[in-house]
XYZ file of N, CA and C in Angstrom:
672
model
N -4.711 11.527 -6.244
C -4.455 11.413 -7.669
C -5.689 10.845 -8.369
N -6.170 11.428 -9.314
C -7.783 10.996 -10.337
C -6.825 10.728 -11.451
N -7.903 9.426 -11.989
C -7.262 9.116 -13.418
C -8.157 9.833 -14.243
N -6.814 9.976 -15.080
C -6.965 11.043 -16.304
C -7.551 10.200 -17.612
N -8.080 11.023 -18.587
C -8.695 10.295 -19.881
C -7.754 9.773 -20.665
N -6.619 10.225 -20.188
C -5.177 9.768 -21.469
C -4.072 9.317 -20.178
N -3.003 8.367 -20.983
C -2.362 7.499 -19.936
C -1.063 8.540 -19.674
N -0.684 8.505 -18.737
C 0.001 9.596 -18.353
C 1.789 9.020 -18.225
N 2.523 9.957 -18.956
C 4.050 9.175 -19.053
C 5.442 10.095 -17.749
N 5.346 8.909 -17.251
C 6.810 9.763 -16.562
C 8.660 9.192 -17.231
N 9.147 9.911 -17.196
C 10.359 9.699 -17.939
C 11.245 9.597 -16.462
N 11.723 8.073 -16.889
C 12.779 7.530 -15.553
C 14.194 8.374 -16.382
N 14.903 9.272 -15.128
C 16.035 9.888 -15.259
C 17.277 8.711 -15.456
N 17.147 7.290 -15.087
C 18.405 6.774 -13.719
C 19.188 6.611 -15.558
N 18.948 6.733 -16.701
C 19.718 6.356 -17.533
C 19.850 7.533 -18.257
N 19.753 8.798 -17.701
C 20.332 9.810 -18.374
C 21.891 10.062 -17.452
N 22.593 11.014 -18.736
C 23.824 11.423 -18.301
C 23.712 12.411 -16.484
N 24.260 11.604 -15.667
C 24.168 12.393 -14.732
C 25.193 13.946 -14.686
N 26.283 14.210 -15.671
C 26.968 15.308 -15.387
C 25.980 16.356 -15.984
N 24.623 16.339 -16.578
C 24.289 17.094 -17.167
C 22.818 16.796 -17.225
N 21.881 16.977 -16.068
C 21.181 16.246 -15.265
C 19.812 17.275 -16.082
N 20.159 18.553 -15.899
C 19.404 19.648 -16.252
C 19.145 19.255 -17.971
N 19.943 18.648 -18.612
C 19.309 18.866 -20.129
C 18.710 17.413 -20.623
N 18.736 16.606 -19.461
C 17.822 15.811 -19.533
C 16.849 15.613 -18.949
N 15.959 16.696 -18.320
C 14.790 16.586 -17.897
C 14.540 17.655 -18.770
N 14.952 18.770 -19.314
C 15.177 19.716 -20.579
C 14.286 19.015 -21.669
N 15.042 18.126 -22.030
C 14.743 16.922 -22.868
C 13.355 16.508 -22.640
N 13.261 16.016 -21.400
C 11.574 15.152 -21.542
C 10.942 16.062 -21.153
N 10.817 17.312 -20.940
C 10.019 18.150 -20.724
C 9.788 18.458 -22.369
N 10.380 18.751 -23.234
C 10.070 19.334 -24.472
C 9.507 17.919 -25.227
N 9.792 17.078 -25.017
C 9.200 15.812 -25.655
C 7.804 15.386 -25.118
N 7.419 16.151 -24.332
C 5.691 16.120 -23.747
C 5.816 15.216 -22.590
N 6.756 15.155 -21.929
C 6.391 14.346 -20.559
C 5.796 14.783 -19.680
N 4.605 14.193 -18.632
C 3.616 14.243 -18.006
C 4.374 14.465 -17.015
N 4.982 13.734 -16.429
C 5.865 13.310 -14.827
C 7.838 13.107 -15.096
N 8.449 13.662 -14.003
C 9.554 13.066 -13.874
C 9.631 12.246 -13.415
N 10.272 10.902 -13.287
C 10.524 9.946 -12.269
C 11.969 9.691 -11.812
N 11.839 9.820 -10.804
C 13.176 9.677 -9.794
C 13.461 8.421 -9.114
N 14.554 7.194 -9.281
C 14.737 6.176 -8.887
C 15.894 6.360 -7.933
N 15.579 6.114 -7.020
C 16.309 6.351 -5.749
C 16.594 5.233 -4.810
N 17.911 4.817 -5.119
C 18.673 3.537 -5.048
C 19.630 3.788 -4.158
N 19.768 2.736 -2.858
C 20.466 2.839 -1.524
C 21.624 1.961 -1.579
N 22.015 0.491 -2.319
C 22.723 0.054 -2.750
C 22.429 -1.169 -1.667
N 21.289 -1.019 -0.646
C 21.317 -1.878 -0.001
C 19.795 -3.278 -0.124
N 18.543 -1.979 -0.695
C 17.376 -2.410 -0.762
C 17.355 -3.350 -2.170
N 18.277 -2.390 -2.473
C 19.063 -2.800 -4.606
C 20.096 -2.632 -4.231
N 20.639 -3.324 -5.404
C 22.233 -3.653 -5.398
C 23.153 -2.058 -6.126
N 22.163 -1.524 -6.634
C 23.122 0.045 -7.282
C 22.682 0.819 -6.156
N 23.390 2.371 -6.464
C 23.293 3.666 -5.916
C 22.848 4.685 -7.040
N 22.017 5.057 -6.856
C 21.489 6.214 -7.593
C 22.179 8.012 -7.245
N 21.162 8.854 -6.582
C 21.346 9.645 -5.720
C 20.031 9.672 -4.773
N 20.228 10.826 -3.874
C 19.326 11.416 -3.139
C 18.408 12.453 -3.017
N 17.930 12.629 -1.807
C 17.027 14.141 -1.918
C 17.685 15.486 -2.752
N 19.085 15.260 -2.524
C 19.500 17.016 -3.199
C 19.562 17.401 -4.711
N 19.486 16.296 -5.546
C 19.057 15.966 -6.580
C 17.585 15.720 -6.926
N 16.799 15.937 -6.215
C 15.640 15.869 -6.565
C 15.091 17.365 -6.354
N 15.709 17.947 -5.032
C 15.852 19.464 -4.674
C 16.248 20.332 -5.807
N 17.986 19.894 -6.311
C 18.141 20.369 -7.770
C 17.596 20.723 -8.989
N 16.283 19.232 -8.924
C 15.458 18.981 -10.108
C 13.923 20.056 -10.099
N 14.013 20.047 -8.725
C 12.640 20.829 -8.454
C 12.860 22.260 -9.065
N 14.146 22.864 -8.767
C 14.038 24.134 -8.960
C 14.111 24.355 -10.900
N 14.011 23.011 -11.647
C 14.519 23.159 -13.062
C 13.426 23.292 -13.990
N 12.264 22.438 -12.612
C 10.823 22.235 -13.452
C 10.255 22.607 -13.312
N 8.819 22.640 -13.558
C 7.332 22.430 -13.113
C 6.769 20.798 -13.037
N 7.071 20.230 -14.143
C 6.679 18.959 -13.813
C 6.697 18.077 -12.559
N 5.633 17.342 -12.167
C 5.479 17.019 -11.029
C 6.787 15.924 -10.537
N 7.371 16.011 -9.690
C 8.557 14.788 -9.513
C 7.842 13.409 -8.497
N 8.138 11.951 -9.424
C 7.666 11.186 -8.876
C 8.848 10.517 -8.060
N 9.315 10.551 -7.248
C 10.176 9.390 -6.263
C 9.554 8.083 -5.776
N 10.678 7.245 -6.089
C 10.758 6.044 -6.305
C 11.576 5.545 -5.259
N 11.030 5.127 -3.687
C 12.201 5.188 -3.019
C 12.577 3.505 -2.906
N 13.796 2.731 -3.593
C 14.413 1.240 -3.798
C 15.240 1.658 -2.710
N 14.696 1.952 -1.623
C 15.310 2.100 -0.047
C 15.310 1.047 1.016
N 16.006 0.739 2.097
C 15.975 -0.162 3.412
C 15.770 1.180 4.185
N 14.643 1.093 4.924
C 13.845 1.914 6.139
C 13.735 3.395 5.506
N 13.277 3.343 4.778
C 12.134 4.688 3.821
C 12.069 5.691 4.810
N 11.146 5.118 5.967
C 10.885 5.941 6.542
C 11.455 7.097 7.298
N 12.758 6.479 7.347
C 14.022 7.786 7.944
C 14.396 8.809 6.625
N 13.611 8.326 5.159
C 14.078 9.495 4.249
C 13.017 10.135 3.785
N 11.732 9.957 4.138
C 10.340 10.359 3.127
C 10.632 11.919 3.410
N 10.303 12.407 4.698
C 10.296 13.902 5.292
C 11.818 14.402 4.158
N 12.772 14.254 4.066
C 13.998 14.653 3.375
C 13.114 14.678 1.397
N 13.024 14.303 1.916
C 12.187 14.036 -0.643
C 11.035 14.830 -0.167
N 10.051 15.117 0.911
C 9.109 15.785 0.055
C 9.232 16.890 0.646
N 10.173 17.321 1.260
C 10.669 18.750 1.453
C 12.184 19.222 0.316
N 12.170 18.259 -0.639
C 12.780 18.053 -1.345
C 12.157 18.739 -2.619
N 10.952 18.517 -2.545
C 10.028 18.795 -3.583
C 9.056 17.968 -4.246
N 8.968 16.515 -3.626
C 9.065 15.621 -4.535
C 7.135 15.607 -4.841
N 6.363 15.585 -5.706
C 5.153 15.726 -5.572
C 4.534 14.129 -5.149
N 4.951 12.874 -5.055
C 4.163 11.693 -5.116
C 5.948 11.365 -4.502
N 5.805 10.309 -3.643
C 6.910 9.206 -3.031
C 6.209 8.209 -2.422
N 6.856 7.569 -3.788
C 6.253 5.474 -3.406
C 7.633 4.550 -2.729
N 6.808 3.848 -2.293
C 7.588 3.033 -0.977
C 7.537 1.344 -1.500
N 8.139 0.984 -1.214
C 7.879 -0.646 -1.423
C 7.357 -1.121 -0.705
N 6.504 -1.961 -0.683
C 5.667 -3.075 0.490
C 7.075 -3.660 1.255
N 7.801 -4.175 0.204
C 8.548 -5.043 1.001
C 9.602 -4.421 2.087
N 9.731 -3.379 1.437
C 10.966 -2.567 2.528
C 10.693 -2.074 3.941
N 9.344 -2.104 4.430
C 9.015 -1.658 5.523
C 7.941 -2.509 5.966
N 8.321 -2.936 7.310
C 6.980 -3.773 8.276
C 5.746 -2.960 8.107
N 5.856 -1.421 8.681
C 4.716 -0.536 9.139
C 4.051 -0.019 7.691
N 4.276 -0.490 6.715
C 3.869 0.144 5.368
C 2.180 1.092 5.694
N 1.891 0.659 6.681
C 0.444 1.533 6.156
C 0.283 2.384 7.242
N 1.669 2.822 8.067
C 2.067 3.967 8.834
C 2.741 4.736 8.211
N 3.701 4.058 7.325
C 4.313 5.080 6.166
C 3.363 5.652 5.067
N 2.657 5.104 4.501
C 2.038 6.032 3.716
C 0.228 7.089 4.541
N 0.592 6.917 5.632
C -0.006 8.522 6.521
C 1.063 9.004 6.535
N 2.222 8.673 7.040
C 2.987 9.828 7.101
C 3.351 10.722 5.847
N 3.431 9.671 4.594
C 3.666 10.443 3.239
C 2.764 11.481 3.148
N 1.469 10.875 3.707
C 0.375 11.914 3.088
C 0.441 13.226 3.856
N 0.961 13.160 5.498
C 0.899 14.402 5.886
C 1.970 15.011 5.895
N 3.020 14.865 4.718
C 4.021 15.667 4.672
C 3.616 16.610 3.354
N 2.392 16.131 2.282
C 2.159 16.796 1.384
C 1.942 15.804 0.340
N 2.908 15.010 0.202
C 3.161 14.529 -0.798
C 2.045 13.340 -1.133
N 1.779 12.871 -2.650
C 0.852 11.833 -3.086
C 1.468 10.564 -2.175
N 0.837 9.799 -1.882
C 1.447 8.108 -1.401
C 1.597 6.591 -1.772
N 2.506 6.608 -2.777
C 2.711 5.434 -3.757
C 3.252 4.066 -3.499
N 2.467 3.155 -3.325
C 3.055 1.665 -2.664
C 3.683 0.753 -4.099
N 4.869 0.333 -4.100
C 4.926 -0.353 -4.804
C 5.631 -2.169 -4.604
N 5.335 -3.121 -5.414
C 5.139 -4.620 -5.428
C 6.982 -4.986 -6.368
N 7.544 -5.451 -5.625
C 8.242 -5.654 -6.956
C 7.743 -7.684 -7.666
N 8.312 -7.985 -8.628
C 7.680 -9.150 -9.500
C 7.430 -10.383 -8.572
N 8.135 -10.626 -7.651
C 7.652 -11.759 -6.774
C 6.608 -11.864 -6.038
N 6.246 -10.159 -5.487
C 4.734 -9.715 -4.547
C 3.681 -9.977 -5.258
N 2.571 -10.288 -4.763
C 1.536 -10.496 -5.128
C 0.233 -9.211 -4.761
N -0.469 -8.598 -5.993
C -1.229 -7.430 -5.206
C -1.973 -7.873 -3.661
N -2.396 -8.933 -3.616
C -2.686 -9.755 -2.605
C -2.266 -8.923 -1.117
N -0.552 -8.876 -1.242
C -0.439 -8.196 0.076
C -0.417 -6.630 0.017
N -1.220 -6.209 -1.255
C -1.470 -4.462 -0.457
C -3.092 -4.404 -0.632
N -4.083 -5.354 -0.138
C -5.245 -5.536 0.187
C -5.554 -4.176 1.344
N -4.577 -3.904 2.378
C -4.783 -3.257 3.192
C -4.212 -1.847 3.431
N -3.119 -1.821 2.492
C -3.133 -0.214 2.288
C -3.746 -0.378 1.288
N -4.232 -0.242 -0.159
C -4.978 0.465 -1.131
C -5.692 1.415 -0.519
N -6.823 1.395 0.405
C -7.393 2.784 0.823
C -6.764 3.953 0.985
N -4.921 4.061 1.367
C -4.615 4.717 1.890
C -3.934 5.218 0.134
N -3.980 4.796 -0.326
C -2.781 4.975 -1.769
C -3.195 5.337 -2.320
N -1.956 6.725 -3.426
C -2.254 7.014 -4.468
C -2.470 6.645 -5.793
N -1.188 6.151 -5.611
C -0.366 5.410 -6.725
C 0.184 4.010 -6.302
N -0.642 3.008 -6.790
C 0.342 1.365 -6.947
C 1.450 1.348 -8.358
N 2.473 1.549 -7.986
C 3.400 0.846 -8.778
C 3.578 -0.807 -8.732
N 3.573 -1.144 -10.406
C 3.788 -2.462 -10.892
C 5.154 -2.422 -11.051
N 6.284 -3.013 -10.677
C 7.600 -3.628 -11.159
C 7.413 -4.476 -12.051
N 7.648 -4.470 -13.140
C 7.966 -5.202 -14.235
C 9.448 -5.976 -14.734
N 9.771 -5.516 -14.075
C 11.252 -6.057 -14.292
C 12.034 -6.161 -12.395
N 12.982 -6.815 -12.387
C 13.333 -6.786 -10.603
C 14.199 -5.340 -10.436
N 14.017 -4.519 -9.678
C 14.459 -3.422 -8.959
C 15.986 -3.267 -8.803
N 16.757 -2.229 -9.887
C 18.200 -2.365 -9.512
C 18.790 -1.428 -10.505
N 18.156 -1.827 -11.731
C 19.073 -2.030 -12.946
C 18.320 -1.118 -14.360
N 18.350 -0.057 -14.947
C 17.598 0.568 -15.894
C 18.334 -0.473 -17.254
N 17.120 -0.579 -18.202
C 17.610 -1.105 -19.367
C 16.928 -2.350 -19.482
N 16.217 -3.290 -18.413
C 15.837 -4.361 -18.579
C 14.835 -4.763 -19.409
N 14.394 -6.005 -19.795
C 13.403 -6.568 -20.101
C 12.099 -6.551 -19.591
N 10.904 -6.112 -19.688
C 9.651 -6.524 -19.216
C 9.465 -7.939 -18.896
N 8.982 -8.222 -17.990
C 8.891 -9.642 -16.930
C 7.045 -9.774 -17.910
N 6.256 -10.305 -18.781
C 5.317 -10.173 -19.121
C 4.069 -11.048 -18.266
N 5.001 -11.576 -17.453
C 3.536 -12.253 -16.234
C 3.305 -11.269 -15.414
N 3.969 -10.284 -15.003
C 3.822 -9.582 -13.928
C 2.511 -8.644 -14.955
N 1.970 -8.236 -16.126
C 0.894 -7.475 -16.335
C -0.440 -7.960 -15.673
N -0.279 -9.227 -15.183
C -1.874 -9.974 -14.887
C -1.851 -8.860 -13.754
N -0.886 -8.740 -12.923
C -1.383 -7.656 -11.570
C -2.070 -6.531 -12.031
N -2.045 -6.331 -13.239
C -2.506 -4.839 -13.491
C -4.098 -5.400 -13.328
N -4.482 -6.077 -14.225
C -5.894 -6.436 -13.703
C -6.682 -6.592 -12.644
N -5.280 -7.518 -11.677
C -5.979 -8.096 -10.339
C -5.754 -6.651 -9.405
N -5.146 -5.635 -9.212
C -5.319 -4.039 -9.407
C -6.462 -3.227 -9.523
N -6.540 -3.710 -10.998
C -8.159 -3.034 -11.192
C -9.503 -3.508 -10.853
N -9.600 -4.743 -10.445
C -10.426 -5.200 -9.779
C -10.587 -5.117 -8.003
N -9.422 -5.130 -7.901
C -9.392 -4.724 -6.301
C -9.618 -3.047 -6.345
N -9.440 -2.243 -6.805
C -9.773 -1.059 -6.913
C -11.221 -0.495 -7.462
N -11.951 -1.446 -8.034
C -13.361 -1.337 -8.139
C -13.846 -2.120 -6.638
N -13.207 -2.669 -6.240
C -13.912 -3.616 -5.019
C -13.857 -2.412 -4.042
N -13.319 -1.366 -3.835
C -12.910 -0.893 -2.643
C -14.374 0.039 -1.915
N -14.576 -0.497 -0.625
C -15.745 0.012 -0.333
C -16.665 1.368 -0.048
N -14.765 2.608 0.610
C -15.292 3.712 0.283
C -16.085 4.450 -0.827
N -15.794 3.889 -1.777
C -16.473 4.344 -3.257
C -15.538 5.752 -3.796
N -14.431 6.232 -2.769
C -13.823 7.056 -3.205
C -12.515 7.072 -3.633
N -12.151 6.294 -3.197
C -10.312 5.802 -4.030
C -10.311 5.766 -5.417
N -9.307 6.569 -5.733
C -9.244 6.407 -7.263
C -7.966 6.324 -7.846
N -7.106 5.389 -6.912
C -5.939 4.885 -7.170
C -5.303 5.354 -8.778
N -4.198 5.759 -9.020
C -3.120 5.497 -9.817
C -2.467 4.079 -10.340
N -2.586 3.389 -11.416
C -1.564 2.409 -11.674
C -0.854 2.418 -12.755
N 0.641 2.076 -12.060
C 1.688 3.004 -12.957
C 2.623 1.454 -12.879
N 3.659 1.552 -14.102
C 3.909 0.242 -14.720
C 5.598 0.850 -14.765
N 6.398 -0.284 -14.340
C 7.676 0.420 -14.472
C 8.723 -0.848 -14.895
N 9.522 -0.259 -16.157
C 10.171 -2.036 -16.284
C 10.122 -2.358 -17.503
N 11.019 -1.878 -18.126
C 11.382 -2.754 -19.782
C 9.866 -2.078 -20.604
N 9.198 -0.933 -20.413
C 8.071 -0.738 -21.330
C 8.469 0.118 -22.514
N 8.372 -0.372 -23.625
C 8.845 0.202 -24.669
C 7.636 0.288 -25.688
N 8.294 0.785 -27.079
C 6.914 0.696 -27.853
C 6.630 -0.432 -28.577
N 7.212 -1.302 -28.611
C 6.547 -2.557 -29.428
C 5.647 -3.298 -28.099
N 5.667 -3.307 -26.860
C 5.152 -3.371 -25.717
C 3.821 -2.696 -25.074
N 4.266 -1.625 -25.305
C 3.482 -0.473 -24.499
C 1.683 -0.632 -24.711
N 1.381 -1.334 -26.273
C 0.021 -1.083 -26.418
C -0.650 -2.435 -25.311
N 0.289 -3.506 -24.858
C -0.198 -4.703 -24.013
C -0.265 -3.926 -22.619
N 0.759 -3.557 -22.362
C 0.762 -2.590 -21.174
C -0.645 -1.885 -20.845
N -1.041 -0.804 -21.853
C -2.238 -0.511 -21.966
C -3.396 -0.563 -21.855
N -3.105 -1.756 -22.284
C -4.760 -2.375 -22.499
C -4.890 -3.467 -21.344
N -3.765 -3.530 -20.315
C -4.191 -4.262 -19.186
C -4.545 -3.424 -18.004
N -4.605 -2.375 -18.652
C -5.242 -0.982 -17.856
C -4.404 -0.014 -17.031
N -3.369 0.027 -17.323
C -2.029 0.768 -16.389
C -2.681 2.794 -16.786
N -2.522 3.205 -16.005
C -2.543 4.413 -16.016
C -1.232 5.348 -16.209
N -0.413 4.810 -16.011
C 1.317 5.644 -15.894
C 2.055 4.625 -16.425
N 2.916 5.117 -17.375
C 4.025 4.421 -18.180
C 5.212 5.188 -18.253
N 6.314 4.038 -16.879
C 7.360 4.279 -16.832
C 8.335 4.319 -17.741
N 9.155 5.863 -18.458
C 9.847 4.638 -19.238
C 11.592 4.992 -19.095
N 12.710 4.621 -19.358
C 13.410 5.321 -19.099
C 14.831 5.081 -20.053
N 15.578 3.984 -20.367
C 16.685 3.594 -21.504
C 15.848 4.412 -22.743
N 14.687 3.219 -22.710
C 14.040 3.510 -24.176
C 13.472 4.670 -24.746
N 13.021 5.451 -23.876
C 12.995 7.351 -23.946
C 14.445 7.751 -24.025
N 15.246 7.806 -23.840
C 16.482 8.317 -23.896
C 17.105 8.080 -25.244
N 16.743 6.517 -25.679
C 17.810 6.205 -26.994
C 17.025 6.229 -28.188
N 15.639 6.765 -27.912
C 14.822 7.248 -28.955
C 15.388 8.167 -29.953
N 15.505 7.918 -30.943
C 15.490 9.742 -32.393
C 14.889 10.552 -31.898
N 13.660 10.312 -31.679
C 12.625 10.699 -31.669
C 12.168 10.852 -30.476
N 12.005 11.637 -29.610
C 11.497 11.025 -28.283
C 9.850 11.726 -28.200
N 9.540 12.347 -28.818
C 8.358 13.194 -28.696
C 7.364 11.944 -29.266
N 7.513 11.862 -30.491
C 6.987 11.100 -30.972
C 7.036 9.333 -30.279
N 8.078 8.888 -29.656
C 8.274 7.803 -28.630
C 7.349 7.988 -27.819
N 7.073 8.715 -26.978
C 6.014 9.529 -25.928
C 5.003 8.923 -26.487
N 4.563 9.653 -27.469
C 3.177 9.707 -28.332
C 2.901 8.484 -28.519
N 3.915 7.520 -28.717
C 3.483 5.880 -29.230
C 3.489 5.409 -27.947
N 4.393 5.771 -27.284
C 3.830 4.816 -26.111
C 2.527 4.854 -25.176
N 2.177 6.091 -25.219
C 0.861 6.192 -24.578
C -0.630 6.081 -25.428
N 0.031 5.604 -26.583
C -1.384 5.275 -27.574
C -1.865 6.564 -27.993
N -1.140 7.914 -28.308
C -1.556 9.287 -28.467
C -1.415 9.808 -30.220
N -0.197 8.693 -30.421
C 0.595 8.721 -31.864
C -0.724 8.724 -33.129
């Protein structure tokens, strides 16, 4: 994944109507969304249930847009092969959910798919010092993992920095990491978000209960 000149938006599904799944990615597709995002909740890693791969399978055949999975899983690794034969274009993993984290994201990579590590608010970038080489995409949690609708946690943006500095530090000279922000980002928000250098802006209540969602898009990525 190369960062792009403009910040790139994925629209979190988990707060659209699920009986009618198709006219809300309908929806953020016509409102200019960059990415789908798929939150994929085990009820064990998080306290809700989302769905699974066949819904993301479903989703594949509706789009083109790239599908990002989000796996809020206990042992990932028995589901990655299922999502990116699923379709899924990028599946991020949590640091915390797996010992072998930087065996899981080779395996992400040789199933096809991009390889996205993500921190939720208590982690410190600190402990993905040692996968970053391997990653596409670092996801920031901004809010704790469970629940669509929350508040932005506003200490957790310093990671975006300490992020971008560890990602200029990196010695291959070729990583060009993704950082994508997920968690209460709205538009009275979004321009702090921004400017602490996030590349991807999750968003998902607040895209939905927009008038406007095209124009929501547009403000949140500083495009308006």
């Amino acid at each position: 994944m190369q960062r792009m000149a403009k910040i790139i938006s994925a629209v979190s599904i988990l707060n659209a109507d699920f009986t009618d799944i198709g006219f809300a990615v309908k929806t953020a597709e016509e409102a200019g969304a960059d990415w789908i995002h798929l939150d994929v909740m085990d009820g064990g890693f998080v306290p809700n249930i989302s769905f699974g791969a066949k819904m993301v399978a479903d989703i594949h055949k509706r789009t083109r847009l790239p599908l990002d999975v989000h796996l809020m899983i206990e042992n990932p690794e028995n589901q990655i092969e299922a999502f990116a034969l699923a379709g899924a274009s990028s599946i991020t993993v949590h640091a915390e959910a797996s010992v072998h984290s930087h065996r899981l994201l080779q395996a992400v990579k040789s199933l096809g798919a991009c390889a996205g590590i993500c921190i939720t608010p208590a982690t410190p970038p600190s402990a993905l010092e040692y996968l970053l080489p391997l990653a596409d995409l670092v996801l920031v949690m901004t809010v704790n993992p469970g629940f669509g609708g929350q508040k932005l946690i506003p200490e957790c943006l310093n990671k975006i920095q300490t992020l971008k500095e560890m990602r200029a530090s990196l010695q291959d000279g070729r990583k060009d990491f993704l950082i994508s922000v997920d968690g209460g980002v709205k538009e009275k928000n979004s321009r702090l978000v921004r400017e602490n250098g996030a590349d991807v802006l999750v968003v998902g209540s607040a895209f939905f209960e927009a008038p406007d969602k095209q124009a929501f898009l547009k403000s949140v990525c500083g495009r308006a």
